[in-house]
Short mmCIF file of C-alpha atoms in Angstrom, two decimals:
data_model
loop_
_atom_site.label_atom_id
_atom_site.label_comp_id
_atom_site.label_asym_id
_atom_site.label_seq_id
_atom_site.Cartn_x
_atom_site.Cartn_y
_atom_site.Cartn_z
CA UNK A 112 23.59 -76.28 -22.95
CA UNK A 113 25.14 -74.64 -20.25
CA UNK A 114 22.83 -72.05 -20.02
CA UNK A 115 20.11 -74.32 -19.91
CA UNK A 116 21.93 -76.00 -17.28
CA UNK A 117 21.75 -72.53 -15.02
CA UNK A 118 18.07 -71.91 -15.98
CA UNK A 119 17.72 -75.49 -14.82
CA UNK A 120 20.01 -74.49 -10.93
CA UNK A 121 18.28 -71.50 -11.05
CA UNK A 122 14.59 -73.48 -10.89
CA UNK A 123 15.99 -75.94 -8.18
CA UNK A 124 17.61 -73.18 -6.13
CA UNK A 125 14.31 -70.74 -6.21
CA UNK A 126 12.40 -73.81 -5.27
CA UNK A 127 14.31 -75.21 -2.32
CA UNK A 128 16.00 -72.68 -0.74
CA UNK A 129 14.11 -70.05 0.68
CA UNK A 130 16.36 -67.26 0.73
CA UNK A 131 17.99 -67.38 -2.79
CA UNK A 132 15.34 -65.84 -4.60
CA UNK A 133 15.47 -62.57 -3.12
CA UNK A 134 16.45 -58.99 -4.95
CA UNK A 135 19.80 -58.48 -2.31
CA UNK A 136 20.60 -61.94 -2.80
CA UNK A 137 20.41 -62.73 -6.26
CA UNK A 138 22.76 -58.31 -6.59
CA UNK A 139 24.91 -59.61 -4.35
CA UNK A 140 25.20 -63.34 -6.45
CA UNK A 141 26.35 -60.59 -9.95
CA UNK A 142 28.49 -58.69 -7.51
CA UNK A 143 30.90 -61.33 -6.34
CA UNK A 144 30.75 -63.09 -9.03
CA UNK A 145 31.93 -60.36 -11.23
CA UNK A 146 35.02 -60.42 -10.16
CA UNK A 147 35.36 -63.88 -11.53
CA UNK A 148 33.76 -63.18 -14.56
CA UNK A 149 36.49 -60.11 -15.26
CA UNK A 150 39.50 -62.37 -14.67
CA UNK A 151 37.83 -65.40 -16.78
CA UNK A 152 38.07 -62.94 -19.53
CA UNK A 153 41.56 -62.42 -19.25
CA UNK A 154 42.24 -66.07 -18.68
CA UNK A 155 39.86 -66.83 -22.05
CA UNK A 156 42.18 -64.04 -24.16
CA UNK A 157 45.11 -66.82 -23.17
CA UNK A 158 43.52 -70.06 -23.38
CA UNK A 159 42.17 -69.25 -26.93
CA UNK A 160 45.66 -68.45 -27.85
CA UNK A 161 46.56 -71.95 -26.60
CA UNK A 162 48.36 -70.70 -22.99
CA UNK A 163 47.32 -70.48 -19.62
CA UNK A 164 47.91 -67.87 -17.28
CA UNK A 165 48.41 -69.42 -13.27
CA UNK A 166 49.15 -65.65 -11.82
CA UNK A 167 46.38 -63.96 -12.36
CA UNK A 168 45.71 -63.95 -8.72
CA UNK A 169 48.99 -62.86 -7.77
CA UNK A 170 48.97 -59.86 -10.15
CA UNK A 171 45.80 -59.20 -9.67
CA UNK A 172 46.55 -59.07 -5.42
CA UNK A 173 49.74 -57.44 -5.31
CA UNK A 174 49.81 -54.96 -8.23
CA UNK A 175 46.74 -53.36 -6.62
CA UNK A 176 47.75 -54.21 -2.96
CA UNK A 177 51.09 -52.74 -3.42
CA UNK A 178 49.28 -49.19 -5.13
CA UNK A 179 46.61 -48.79 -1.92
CA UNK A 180 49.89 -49.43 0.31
CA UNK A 181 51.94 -46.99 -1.66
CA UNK A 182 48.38 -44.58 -1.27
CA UNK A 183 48.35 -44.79 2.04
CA UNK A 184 51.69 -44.02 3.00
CA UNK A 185 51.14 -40.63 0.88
CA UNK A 186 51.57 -40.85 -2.44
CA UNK A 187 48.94 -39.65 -4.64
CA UNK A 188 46.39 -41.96 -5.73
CA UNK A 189 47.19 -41.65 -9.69
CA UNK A 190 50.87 -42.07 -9.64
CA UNK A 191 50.01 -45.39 -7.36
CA UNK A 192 47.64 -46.51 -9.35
CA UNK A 193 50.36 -45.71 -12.59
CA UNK A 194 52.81 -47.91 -10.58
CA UNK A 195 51.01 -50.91 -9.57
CA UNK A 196 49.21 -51.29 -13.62
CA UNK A 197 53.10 -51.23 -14.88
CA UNK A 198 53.66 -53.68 -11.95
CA UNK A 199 51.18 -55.90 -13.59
CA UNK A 200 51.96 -55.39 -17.40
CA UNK A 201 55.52 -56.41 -16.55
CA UNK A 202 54.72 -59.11 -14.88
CA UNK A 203 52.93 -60.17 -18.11
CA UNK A 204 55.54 -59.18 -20.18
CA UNK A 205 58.21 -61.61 -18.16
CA UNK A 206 55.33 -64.12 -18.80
CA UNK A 207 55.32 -64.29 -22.44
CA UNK A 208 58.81 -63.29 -22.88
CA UNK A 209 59.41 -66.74 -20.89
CA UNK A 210 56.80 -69.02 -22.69
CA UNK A 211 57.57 -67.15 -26.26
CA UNK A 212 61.49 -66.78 -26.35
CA UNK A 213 62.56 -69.15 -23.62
CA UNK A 214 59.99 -71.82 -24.68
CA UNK A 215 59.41 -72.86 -21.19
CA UNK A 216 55.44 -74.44 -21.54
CA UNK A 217 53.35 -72.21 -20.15
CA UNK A 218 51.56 -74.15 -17.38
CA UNK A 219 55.20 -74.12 -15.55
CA UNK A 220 56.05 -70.77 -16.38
CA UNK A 221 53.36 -69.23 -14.78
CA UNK A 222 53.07 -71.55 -11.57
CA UNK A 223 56.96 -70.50 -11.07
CA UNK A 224 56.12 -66.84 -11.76
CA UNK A 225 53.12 -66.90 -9.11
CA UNK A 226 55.44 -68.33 -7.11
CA UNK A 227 57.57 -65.97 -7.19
CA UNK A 228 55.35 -63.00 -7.03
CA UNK A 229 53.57 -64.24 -3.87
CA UNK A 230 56.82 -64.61 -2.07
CA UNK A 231 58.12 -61.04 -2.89
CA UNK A 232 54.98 -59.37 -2.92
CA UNK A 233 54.93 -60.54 0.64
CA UNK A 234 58.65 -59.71 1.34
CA UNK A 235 58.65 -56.40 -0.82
CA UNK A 236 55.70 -55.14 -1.74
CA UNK A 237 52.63 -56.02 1.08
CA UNK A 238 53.92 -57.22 4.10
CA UNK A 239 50.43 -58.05 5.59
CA UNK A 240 47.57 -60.38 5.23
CA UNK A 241 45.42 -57.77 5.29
CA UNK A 242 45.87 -54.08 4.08
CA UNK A 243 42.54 -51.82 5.21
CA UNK A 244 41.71 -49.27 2.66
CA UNK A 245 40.58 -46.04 5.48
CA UNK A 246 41.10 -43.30 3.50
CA UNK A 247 38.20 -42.05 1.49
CA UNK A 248 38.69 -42.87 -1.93
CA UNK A 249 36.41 -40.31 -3.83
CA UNK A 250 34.88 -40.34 -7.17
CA UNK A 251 37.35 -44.29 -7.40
CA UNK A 252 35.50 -45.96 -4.58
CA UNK A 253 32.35 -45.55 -6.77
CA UNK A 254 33.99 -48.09 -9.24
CA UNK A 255 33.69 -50.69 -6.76
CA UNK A 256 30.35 -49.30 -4.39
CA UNK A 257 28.55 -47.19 -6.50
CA UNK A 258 25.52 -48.35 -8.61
CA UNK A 259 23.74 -47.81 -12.02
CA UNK A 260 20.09 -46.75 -11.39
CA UNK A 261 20.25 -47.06 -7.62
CA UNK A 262 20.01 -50.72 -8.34
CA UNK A 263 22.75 -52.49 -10.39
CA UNK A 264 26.06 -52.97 -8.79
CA UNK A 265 28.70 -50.93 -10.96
CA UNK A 266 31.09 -54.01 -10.86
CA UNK A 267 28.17 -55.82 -12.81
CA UNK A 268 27.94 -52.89 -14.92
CA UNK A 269 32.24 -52.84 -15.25
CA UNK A 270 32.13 -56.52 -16.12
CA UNK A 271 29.40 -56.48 -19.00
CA UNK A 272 31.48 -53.68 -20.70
CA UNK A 273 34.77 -54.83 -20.05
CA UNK A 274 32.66 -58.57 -21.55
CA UNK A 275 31.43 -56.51 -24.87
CA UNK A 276 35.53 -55.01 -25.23
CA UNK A 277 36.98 -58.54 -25.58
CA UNK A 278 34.23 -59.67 -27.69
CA UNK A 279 34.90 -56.56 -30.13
CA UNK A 280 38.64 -56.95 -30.12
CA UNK A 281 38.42 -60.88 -30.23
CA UNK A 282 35.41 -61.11 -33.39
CA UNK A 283 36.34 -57.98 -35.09
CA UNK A 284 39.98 -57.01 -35.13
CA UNK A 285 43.33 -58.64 -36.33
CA UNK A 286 44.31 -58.74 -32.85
CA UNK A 287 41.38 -61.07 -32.18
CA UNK A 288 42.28 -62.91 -35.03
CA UNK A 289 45.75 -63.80 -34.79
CA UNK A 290 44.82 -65.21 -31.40
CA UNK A 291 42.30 -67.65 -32.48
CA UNK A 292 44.87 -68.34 -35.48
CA UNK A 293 47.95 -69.19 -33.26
CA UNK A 294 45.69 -71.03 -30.63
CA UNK A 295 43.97 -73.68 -33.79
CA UNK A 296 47.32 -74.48 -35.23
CA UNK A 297 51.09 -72.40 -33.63
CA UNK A 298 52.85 -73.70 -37.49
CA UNK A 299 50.29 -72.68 -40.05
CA UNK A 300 49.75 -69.20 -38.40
CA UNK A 301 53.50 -68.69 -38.19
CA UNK A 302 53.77 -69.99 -41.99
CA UNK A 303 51.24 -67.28 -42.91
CA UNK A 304 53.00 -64.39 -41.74
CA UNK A 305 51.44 -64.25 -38.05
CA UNK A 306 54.45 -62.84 -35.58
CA UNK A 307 54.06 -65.37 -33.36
CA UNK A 308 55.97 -64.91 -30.16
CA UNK A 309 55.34 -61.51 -29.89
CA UNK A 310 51.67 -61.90 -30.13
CA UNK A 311 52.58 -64.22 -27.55
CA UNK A 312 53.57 -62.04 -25.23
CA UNK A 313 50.60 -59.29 -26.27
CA UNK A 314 48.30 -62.06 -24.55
CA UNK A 315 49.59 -62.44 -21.65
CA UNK A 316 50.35 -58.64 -20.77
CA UNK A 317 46.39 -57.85 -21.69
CA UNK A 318 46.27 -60.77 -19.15
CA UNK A 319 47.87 -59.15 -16.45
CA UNK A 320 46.34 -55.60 -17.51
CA UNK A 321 42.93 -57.40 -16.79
CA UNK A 322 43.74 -58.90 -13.76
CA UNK A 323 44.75 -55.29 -12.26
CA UNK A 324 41.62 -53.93 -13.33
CA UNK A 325 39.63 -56.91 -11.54
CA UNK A 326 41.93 -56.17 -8.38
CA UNK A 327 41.35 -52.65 -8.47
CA UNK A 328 37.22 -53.02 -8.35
CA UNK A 329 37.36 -55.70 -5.76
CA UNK A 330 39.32 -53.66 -3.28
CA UNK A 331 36.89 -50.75 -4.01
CA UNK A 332 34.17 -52.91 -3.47
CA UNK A 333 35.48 -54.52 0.11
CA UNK A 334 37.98 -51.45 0.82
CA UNK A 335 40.62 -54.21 1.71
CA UNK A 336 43.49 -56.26 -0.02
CA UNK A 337 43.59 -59.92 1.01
CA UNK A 338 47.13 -61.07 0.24
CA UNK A 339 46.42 -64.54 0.98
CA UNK A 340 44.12 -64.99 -2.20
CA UNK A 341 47.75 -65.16 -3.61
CA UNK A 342 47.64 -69.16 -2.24
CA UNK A 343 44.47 -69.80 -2.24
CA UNK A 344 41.90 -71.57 -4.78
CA UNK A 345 40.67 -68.65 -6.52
CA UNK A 346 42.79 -69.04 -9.73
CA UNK A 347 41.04 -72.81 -10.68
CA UNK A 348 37.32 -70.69 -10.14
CA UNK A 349 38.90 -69.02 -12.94
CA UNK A 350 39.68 -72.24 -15.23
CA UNK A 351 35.89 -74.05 -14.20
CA UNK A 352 34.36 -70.56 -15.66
CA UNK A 353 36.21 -70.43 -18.67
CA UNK A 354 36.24 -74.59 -19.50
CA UNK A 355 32.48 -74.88 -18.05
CA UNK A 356 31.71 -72.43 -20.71
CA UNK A 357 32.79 -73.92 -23.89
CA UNK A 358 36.34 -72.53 -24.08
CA UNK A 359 38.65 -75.52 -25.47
CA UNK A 360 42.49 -76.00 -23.45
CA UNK A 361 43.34 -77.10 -26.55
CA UNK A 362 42.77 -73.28 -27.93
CA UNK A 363 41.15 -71.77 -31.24
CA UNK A 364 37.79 -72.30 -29.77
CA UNK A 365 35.24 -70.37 -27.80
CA UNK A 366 34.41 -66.97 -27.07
CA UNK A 367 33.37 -64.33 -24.49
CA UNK A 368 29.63 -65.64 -24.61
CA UNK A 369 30.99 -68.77 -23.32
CA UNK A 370 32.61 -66.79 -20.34
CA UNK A 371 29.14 -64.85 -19.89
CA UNK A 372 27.47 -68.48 -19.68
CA UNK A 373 30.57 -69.99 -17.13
CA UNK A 374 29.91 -67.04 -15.01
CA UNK A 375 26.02 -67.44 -14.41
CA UNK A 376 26.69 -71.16 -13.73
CA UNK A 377 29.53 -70.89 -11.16
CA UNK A 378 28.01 -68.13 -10.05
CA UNK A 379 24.70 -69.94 -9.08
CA UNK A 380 26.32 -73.12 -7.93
CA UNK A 381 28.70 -71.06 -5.52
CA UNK A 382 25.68 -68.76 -3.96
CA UNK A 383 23.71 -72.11 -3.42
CA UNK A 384 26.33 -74.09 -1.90
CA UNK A 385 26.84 -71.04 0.41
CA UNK A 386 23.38 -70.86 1.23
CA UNK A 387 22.91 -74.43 1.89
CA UNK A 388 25.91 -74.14 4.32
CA UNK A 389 28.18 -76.31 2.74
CA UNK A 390 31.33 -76.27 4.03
CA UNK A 391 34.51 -74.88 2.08
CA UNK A 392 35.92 -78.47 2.24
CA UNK A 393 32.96 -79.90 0.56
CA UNK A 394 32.37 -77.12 -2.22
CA UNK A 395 36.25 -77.67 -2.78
CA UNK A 396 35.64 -80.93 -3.64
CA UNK A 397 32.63 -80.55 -5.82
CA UNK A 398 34.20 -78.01 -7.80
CA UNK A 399 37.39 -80.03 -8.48
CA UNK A 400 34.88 -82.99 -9.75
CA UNK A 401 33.14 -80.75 -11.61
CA UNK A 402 36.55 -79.07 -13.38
CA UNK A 403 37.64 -82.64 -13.69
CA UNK A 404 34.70 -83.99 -15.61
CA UNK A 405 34.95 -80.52 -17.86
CA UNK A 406 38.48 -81.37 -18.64
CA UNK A 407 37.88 -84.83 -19.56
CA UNK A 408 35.17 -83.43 -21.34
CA UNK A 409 37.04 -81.10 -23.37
CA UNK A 410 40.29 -83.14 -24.27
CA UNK A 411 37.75 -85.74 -25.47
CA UNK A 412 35.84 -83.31 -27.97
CA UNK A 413 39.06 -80.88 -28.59
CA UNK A 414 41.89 -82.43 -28.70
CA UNK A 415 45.27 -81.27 -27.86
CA UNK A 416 46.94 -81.29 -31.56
CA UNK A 417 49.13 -80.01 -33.80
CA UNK A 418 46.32 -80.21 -35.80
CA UNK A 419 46.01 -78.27 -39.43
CA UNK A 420 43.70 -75.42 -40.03
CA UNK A 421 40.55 -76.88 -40.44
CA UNK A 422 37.14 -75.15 -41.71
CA UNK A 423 36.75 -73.07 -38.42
CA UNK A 424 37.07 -69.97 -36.42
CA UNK A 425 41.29 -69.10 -37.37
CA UNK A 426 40.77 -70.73 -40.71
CA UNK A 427 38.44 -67.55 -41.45
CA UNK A 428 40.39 -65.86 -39.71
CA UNK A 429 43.46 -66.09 -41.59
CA UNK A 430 41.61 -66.41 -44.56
CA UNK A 431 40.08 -62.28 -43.53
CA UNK A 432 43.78 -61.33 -42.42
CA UNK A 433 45.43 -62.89 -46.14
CA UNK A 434 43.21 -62.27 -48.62
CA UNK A 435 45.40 -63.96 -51.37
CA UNK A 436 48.82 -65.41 -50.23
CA UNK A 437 52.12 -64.85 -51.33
CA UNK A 438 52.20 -68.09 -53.39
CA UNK A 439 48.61 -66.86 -55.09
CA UNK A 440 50.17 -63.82 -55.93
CA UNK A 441 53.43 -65.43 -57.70
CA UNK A 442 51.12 -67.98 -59.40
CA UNK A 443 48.81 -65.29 -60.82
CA UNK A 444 51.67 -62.88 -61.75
CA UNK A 445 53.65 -66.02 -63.33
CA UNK A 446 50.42 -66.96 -65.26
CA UNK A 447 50.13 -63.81 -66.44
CA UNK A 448 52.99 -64.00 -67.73
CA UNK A 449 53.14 -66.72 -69.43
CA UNK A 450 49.60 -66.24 -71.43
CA UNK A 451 49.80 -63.03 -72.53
CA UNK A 452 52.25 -63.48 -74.84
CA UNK A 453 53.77 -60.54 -77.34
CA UNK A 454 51.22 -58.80 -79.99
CA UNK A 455 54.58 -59.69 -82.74
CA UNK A 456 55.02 -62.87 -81.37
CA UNK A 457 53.19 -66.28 -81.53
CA UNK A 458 53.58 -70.07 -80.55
CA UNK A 459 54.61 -70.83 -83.57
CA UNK A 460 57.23 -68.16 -84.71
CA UNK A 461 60.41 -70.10 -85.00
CA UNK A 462 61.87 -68.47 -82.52
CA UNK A 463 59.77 -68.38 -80.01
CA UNK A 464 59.83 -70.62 -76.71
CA UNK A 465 56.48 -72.63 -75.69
CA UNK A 466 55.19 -73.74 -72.77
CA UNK A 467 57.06 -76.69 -71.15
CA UNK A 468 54.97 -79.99 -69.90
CA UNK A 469 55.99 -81.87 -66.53
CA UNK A 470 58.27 -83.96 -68.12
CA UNK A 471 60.38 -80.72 -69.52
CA UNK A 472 59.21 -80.95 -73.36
CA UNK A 473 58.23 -78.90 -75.54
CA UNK A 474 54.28 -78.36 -76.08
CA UNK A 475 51.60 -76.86 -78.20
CA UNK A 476 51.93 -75.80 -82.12
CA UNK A 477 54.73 -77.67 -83.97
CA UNK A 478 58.18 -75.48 -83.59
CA UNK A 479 60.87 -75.72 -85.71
CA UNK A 480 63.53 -77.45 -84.82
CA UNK A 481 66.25 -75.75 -86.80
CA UNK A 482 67.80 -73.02 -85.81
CA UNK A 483 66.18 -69.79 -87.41
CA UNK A 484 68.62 -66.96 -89.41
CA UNK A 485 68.97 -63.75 -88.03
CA UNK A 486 66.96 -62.41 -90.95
CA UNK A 487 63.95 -65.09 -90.21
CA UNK A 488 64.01 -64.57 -86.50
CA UNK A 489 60.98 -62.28 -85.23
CA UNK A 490 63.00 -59.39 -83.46
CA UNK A 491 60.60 -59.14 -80.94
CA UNK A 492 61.58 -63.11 -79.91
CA UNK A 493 64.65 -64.71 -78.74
CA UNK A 494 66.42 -67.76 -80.30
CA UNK A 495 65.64 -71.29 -79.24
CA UNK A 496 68.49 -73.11 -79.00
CA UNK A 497 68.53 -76.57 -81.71
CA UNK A 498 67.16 -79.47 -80.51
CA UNK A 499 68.17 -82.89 -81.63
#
């Protein structure tokens, strides 16, 4: 649907607007709006896993503005680099740590933490609006400037592979897994053995660790830090992509194809706005009526639920992870038991005990109710006590 919707924009656009269906404008449409399309993938990881993740933007300006400061004040790039990506991985770490342990919800966990992180990034870490990147950057400004053939922008290129990593690690491994299992239903995943709170806080460091990586390509594309994307709108571009794709709020649901198909759409309704001259104002507004109707949308087909595992994506999932439970196994082993009873001993040796029905009697062959001698007993069997 949605990517019918974007063939559809893409049609309209090509049509009516005479310069949108040219080769530098449709490279430079994937180049800016890979950057979204990176940091939708790290708000996805969170959403699936039921969360939300309002910093992004702030990690993703500071961690990287406050490297390229410490860079150009003479430090070497690596160590900076080292520096700002533990910046950004604590920062996610305080996240989940703060929605996991503290149980603070994490909508106002992370609006306080970007909060927080604009005001001393600003007072600590970048004290400008705008830091200018002069020094040559080497074989790392090709990350942001270089291209693949002579024709595809490298942060395209970055995008689709970081895009094919979080579809591996979400379809294929038990990382992926227990995120789709905690997002469908937080009690039944804990109940099966999931480590819930510190999976918790896994999501929301890769998060952050995404975010950097997204900062670090768009200031080697642009050479420049804008701090004031901090406060600005950029972080509810993120939500449109990922809930315009298919991902549910309500979590369990969705995938990195839906990200893929939120990008191309956002991406083409952005670059025609521009092009048509819209005004910032205006494009503000459509976008909130479009995220609005999405929402609606969404809490209309996915609810927001405790609801149990139903036949879906973590119901697999935690059906792959546990292939037979730990009630299963103390079923089988206590069945086993039970009817595979001794070669020198039978349901109806005197001494022997028989199976008990619901209601606590005795069932099966008739047993005698006397109590056997020691010389009748079958050694092998112990004696029932006499019944009356």
């Amino acid at each position: 649907m949605v990517l019918a919707i974007s063939a559809v924009l893409f049609v309209l656009f090509s049509v009516a607007l005479e310069s949108f269906f040219q080769v530098s404008n449709l490279l430079s449409l994937l180049q800016n709006v890979s950057i979204l399309g990176i940091l939708a993938i790290g708000m996805s990881v969170v959403i699936i896993g039921r969360g939300i993740d309002l910093t992004m933007v702030a990690v993703m300006v500071f961690s990287v503005g406050w490297s390229f400061s410490m860079y150009l004040d003479g430090m070497a790039i690596g160590p900076a680099l080292a520096l700002g990506l533990l910046l950004a991985l604590a920062i996610g770490a305080v996240n989940g740590i703060l929605i996991a342990y503290v149980e603070i919800p994490a909508i106002f966990a992370t609006l306080a933490m970007a909060t927080a992180i604009s005001g001393l990034g600003r007072f600590a870490l970048v004290d400008t609006d705008t830091l200018f990147i002069t020094q040559d950057l080497g074989l790392l400004g090709q990350i942001g400037s270089g291209r693949l053939g002579a024709v595809v922008p490298m942060p395209v290129v970055l995008f689709l592979v970081l895009a094919c990593l979080a579809y591996v690690g979400l379809r294929f491994t038990r990382y992926g897994a227990f995120v789709y299992a905690i997002g469908d239903n937080y009690m039944a995943a804990r109940n099966n053995g999931i480590a819930n709170r510190p999976m918790t806080v896994l999501m929301y460091t890769v998060s952050a660790a995404i975010a950097f990586a997204a900062g670090l390509i768009m200031t080697t594309t642009v050479s420049t830090v804008n701090t004031k994307l901090a406060n600005s709108t950029m972080v509810y571009d993120i939500i449109l992509v990922v809930v315009i794709g298919g991902i549910g709020l309500s979590g369990g649901k969705g995938s990195i194809r839906n990200v893929l198909s939120g990008t191309i759409l956002i991406g083409l309704l952005l670059n025609g706005m521009t092009i048509m001259n819209i005004s910032y104002s205006v494009q503000s507004i459509i976008k909130a009526v479009i995220l609005l109707a999405a929402i609606i949308v969404d809490s209309m087909l996915n609810p927001r639920t405790n609801r149990p595992l139903s036949k879906g994506t973590s119901d697999a999932a935690i059906s792959n992870i546990f292939q037979v439970s730990r009630e299963e196994k103390s079923w089988n082993s206590e069945s086993s038991r039970r009817h595979s009873p001794s070669p020198r001993c039978s349901a109806v040796s005197p001494g022997c005990k028989a199976p008990r029905s619901p209601k606590g009697r005795m069932t099966g062959s008739t047993i005698s109710t006397r109590r056997p001698s020691r010389a009748s007993a079958s050694p092998s069997c112990r004696s029932l006590p006499a019944t009356t």
